[in-house]
Short mmCIF file of C-alpha atoms and ligand atoms in Angstrom, two decimals:
data_model
loop_
_atom_site.label_atom_id
_atom_site.label_comp_id
_atom_site.label_asym_id
_atom_site.label_seq_id
_atom_site.Cartn_x
_atom_site.Cartn_y
_atom_site.Cartn_z
CA ALA A 1 243.68 -8.74 -107.10
CA PRO A 2 246.64 -7.88 -109.16
CA ALA A 3 249.69 -6.54 -107.47
CA ALA A 4 251.83 -3.82 -108.92
CA ASP A 5 255.50 -3.79 -108.32
CA ARG A 6 256.92 -0.35 -108.31
CA SER A 7 260.42 0.87 -108.65
CA ARG A 8 262.17 4.21 -109.07
CA ARG A 9 265.84 4.69 -109.89
CA HIS A 10 266.73 1.09 -110.42
CA SER A 11 270.12 -0.41 -109.69
CA ILE A 12 269.07 -3.94 -109.11
CA ASP A 13 269.00 -6.33 -112.02
CA GLY A 14 266.11 -8.62 -112.78
CA CYS A 15 263.07 -6.66 -111.58
CA GLY A 16 261.74 -6.50 -115.12
CA VAL A 17 261.42 -2.78 -115.27
CA ASP A 18 263.19 -0.88 -118.11
CA GLY A 19 266.28 0.92 -117.02
CA CYS A 20 266.89 -1.52 -114.21
CA GLY A 21 270.57 -2.10 -113.61
CA SER A 22 271.65 1.25 -115.04
CA GLY A 23 273.96 2.72 -112.51
CA ALA A 24 274.30 3.00 -108.69
CA ARG A 25 271.18 5.02 -107.83
CA PRO A 26 268.86 4.58 -104.91
CA VAL A 27 266.16 2.03 -105.51
CA PHE A 28 263.06 0.90 -103.77
CA HIS A 29 260.32 -1.53 -104.63
CA ILE A 30 256.76 -1.45 -103.44
CA VAL A 31 254.20 -4.16 -103.81
CA VAL A 32 250.63 -3.01 -103.61
CA ASN A 33 247.22 -4.15 -104.87
CA LEU A 34 246.00 -2.25 -107.95
CA SER A 35 242.69 -1.73 -106.15
CA THR A 36 244.58 0.22 -103.46
CA LEU A 37 246.36 2.32 -106.00
CA LEU A 38 243.03 3.15 -107.62
CA GLY A 39 241.60 4.18 -104.20
CA LEU A 40 239.05 1.33 -104.11
CA ASP A 41 240.37 0.18 -100.75
CA ASN A 42 242.95 1.15 -98.13
CA ASP A 43 244.85 -2.10 -97.89
CA PRO A 44 248.42 -1.74 -96.82
CA GLY A 45 251.37 -2.35 -99.17
CA PHE A 46 254.91 -3.54 -98.73
CA LEU A 47 258.07 -1.55 -99.11
CA ASP A 48 260.97 -3.91 -99.91
CA GLY A 49 263.55 -3.98 -97.20
CA HIS A 50 261.39 -1.90 -94.82
CA GLY A 51 257.98 -3.49 -94.18
CA ILE A 52 254.30 -2.73 -94.29
CA ILE A 53 253.26 0.81 -95.22
CA ASP A 54 249.82 2.33 -95.18
CA ALA A 55 247.78 3.04 -98.28
CA ALA A 56 247.96 6.85 -98.13
CA THR A 57 251.75 6.87 -97.80
CA LEU A 58 252.27 4.41 -100.62
CA ARG A 59 249.93 6.18 -102.96
CA THR A 60 252.06 9.32 -102.44
CA MET A 61 255.23 7.37 -103.03
CA VAL A 62 254.13 5.81 -106.28
CA VAL A 63 252.95 8.98 -107.96
CA GLU A 64 255.99 9.30 -110.15
CA ALA A 65 256.97 5.69 -110.11
CA GLU A 66 257.50 3.27 -112.88
CA ARG A 67 255.01 0.49 -112.45
CA SER A 68 254.77 -3.05 -113.62
CA TYR A 69 251.53 -4.92 -113.34
CA LEU A 70 251.44 -8.52 -112.17
CA ASN A 71 248.60 -10.63 -113.39
CA THR A 72 248.18 -13.18 -110.59
CA HIS A 73 247.06 -16.02 -112.90
CA THR A 74 249.89 -18.42 -112.32
CA LYS A 75 249.09 -20.61 -115.30
CA GLN A 76 250.38 -17.91 -117.63
CA ALA A 77 253.61 -17.59 -115.66
CA ASP A 78 254.13 -21.35 -115.48
CA ARG A 79 254.15 -21.79 -119.28
CA GLN A 80 257.84 -22.75 -119.59
CA PRO A 81 258.43 -25.26 -116.82
CA THR A 82 261.42 -26.93 -118.48
CA ARG A 83 263.30 -23.69 -119.07
CA TYR A 84 265.88 -23.11 -116.31
CA THR A 85 265.59 -19.39 -116.16
CA PRO A 86 262.19 -18.10 -114.99
CA SER A 87 260.50 -15.41 -116.88
CA LYS A 88 260.54 -11.85 -115.43
CA LYS A 89 256.88 -12.26 -114.64
CA LEU A 90 257.43 -15.46 -112.77
CA ILE A 91 260.34 -13.92 -110.88
CA ASN A 92 258.16 -10.99 -109.83
CA LEU A 93 255.35 -13.38 -108.78
CA VAL A 94 257.77 -15.43 -106.63
CA LYS A 95 259.20 -12.30 -105.02
CA ALA A 96 255.89 -10.60 -104.41
CA GLY A 97 254.56 -13.81 -102.93
CA GLU A 98 257.37 -14.01 -100.30
CA LEU A 99 258.48 -10.36 -99.77
CA CYS A 100 261.70 -11.57 -97.96
CA CYS A 101 264.25 -14.36 -98.20
CA THR A 102 262.22 -17.52 -97.43
CA PHE A 103 264.69 -18.94 -94.92
CA PRO A 104 263.20 -19.11 -91.43
CA GLY A 105 263.90 -15.91 -89.54
CA CYS A 106 265.58 -14.14 -92.43
CA ASN A 107 264.23 -10.80 -93.49
CA SER A 108 266.68 -10.11 -96.21
CA PRO A 109 265.08 -7.84 -98.90
CA VAL A 110 263.53 -9.94 -101.65
CA TRP A 111 264.48 -7.86 -104.65
CA LYS A 112 268.15 -8.62 -104.13
CA ALA A 113 267.52 -12.32 -103.47
CA ASP A 114 268.37 -15.27 -105.73
CA ILE A 115 265.55 -17.40 -107.11
CA ASP A 116 266.06 -21.02 -105.99
CA HIS A 117 264.60 -24.17 -107.47
CA THR A 118 263.40 -26.05 -104.35
CA THR A 119 263.64 -29.38 -106.16
CA PRO A 120 266.78 -28.90 -108.25
CA PHE A 121 266.44 -28.38 -111.96
CA ASP A 122 267.86 -31.22 -114.04
CA HIS A 123 269.87 -29.65 -116.88
CA ARG A 124 270.32 -32.97 -118.69
CA ASN A 125 266.76 -33.93 -118.53
CA PRO A 126 264.57 -30.94 -117.61
CA THR A 127 261.33 -32.94 -117.60
CA GLN A 128 262.69 -35.19 -114.79
CA GLY A 129 263.96 -32.59 -112.36
CA GLY A 130 262.30 -29.73 -110.45
CA GLN A 131 260.24 -27.49 -112.69
CA THR A 132 260.48 -23.78 -113.23
CA VAL A 133 257.07 -23.05 -111.79
CA LEU A 134 255.74 -20.94 -109.03
CA THR A 135 255.35 -23.84 -106.61
CA ASN A 136 259.03 -24.90 -107.04
CA LEU A 137 260.64 -21.49 -106.85
CA LYS A 138 261.40 -19.33 -103.82
CA PRO A 139 263.64 -16.35 -103.09
CA LEU A 140 266.68 -16.99 -100.92
CA CYS A 141 269.30 -14.40 -100.02
CA ARG A 142 272.78 -15.27 -101.22
CA PHE A 143 273.87 -16.38 -97.78
CA HIS A 144 270.93 -18.78 -97.32
CA HIS A 145 271.16 -19.91 -100.89
CA ARG A 146 274.70 -21.07 -100.22
CA ILE A 147 273.57 -22.77 -96.98
CA LYS A 148 270.92 -24.68 -98.82
CA THR A 149 273.26 -25.61 -101.72
CA PHE A 150 276.41 -26.51 -99.81
CA THR A 151 275.23 -27.90 -96.48
CA SER A 152 272.76 -30.63 -95.42
CA TRP A 153 269.83 -28.33 -94.80
CA GLN A 154 266.85 -29.71 -96.68
CA ASP A 155 263.93 -27.74 -98.03
CA TYR A 156 260.49 -28.47 -99.31
CA GLN A 157 257.67 -26.58 -100.94
CA ASP A 158 254.09 -27.55 -101.55
CA ASP A 159 251.40 -26.74 -104.04
CA LEU A 160 250.09 -23.85 -101.99
CA GLY A 161 253.49 -22.16 -101.91
CA HIS A 162 254.38 -23.00 -98.27
CA GLY A 163 258.01 -23.88 -97.72
CA TRP A 164 259.75 -25.56 -94.80
CA PHE A 165 263.30 -26.39 -93.95
CA GLN A 166 264.97 -29.21 -92.08
CA SER A 167 268.23 -28.46 -90.27
CA PRO A 168 271.21 -30.86 -90.34
CA THR A 169 270.11 -31.87 -86.80
CA GLY A 170 266.72 -32.98 -88.10
CA HIS A 171 264.79 -30.04 -86.66
CA GLU A 172 262.00 -28.67 -88.81
CA PHE A 173 261.33 -24.98 -89.42
CA HIS A 174 258.45 -23.45 -91.21
CA ALA A 175 259.55 -20.95 -93.81
CA ALA A 176 258.66 -17.36 -93.23
CA PHE A 177 255.25 -17.18 -91.48
CA PHE A 178 254.46 -13.76 -92.85
CA THR A 179 254.67 -13.64 -96.63
CA GLY A 180 253.32 -11.72 -99.57
CA ARG A 181 250.51 -14.27 -99.65
CA THR A 182 249.47 -13.21 -96.21
CA LEU A 183 249.33 -9.57 -97.19
CA PHE A 184 248.06 -10.16 -100.74
CA PRO A 185 245.81 -13.17 -100.72
CA GLY A 186 245.38 -12.76 -104.49
CA LEU A 187 248.92 -14.15 -104.78
CA ILE A 188 247.89 -17.53 -103.22
CA PRO A 189 247.73 -20.09 -106.04
CA HIS A 190 244.04 -20.92 -106.29
CA ARG A 191 243.16 -24.31 -104.79
CA ASP A 192 239.77 -25.60 -103.78
CA PRO A 193 239.38 -26.30 -100.02
CA ASP A 194 239.50 -30.03 -100.71
CA HIS A 195 242.46 -29.80 -103.10
CA PRO A 196 244.74 -32.86 -102.54
CA ALA A 197 247.65 -30.45 -101.90
CA ARG A 198 246.20 -29.53 -98.62
CA ALA A 199 245.77 -33.14 -97.49
CA SER A 200 249.16 -34.25 -98.80
CA LEU A 201 250.84 -31.32 -97.00
CA ASP A 202 249.25 -32.34 -93.73
CA THR A 203 250.11 -35.96 -94.24
CA ALA A 204 253.69 -35.19 -95.18
CA ARG A 205 254.18 -32.94 -92.19
CA GLN A 206 252.56 -35.48 -89.84
CA LYS A 207 254.83 -38.20 -91.19
CA ARG A 208 257.95 -36.09 -90.57
CA ILE A 209 256.80 -35.15 -87.10
CA THR A 210 256.14 -38.84 -86.27
CA LYS A 211 259.47 -39.89 -87.70
CA LEU A 212 261.26 -37.21 -85.72
CA ALA A 213 259.51 -38.29 -82.48
CA ASP A 214 260.47 -41.91 -83.25
CA ASP A 215 264.12 -40.99 -83.90
CA GLN A 216 264.17 -38.98 -80.69
CA ARG A 217 262.67 -41.93 -78.71
CA LYS A 218 265.15 -44.39 -80.21
CA TRP A 219 268.05 -42.12 -79.44
CA ASP A 220 266.72 -41.64 -75.88
CA GLU A 221 266.48 -45.43 -75.38
CA ALA A 222 269.95 -46.01 -76.82
CA ASN A 223 271.43 -43.24 -74.67
CA PRO A 224 270.00 -43.49 -71.20
CA PRO A 225 271.08 -41.09 -68.49
CA PRO A 226 273.40 -40.28 -66.70
CA PHE A 227 274.74 -38.14 -69.52
ZN1 LIG B 301 269.35 -22.68 -105.88
ZN1 LIG B 302 268.21 -15.26 -96.06
#
């Protein structure tokens, strides 16, 4: 189901709606399924920076809103994988798919967030580095974008859009558990149940868990009590 991103009185750049960035006026963004706007269902929507809102309330709120419609077919949005800057459509898909900064525990509003290449883009050789595609992009607030860029936190992202982070101490954290893909399953990149991405995700995670347990055991053996 297509999701519409809605904004009135824009002051944030990059949301793709005309007039955005024109002056310091109040702004809010709502993500909602088109079917809900049309009254075909009563699924909840999401008010950026606030949380889930019910269908009746959001229909009232969007009456005079500017709307942009997001076609959830990711193939169209992924057409320029070797261009550093994502298209407006791709940015909106990334943001609607996450709804907050992706960093574990952060609920910083997504429409102000930076768009981060999980595997870094290679400016010298764009075909070699991380691609500008839905499965390699995620929103990070400026604070967590800096943490990712300038510290030894590591992050990963798989073909289904899940992200996870490894702290400098080796601890693993799942990225936000609740995302736009939870609320709007139409935003989940389509994959068959037996798609290799599912298996490779499980394998990769299992490998890291095993390695962490091994490291912990080695450390314990090398550092016996008393502490
Ligand atoms: Zn980045
Ligand atoms: Zn954050």
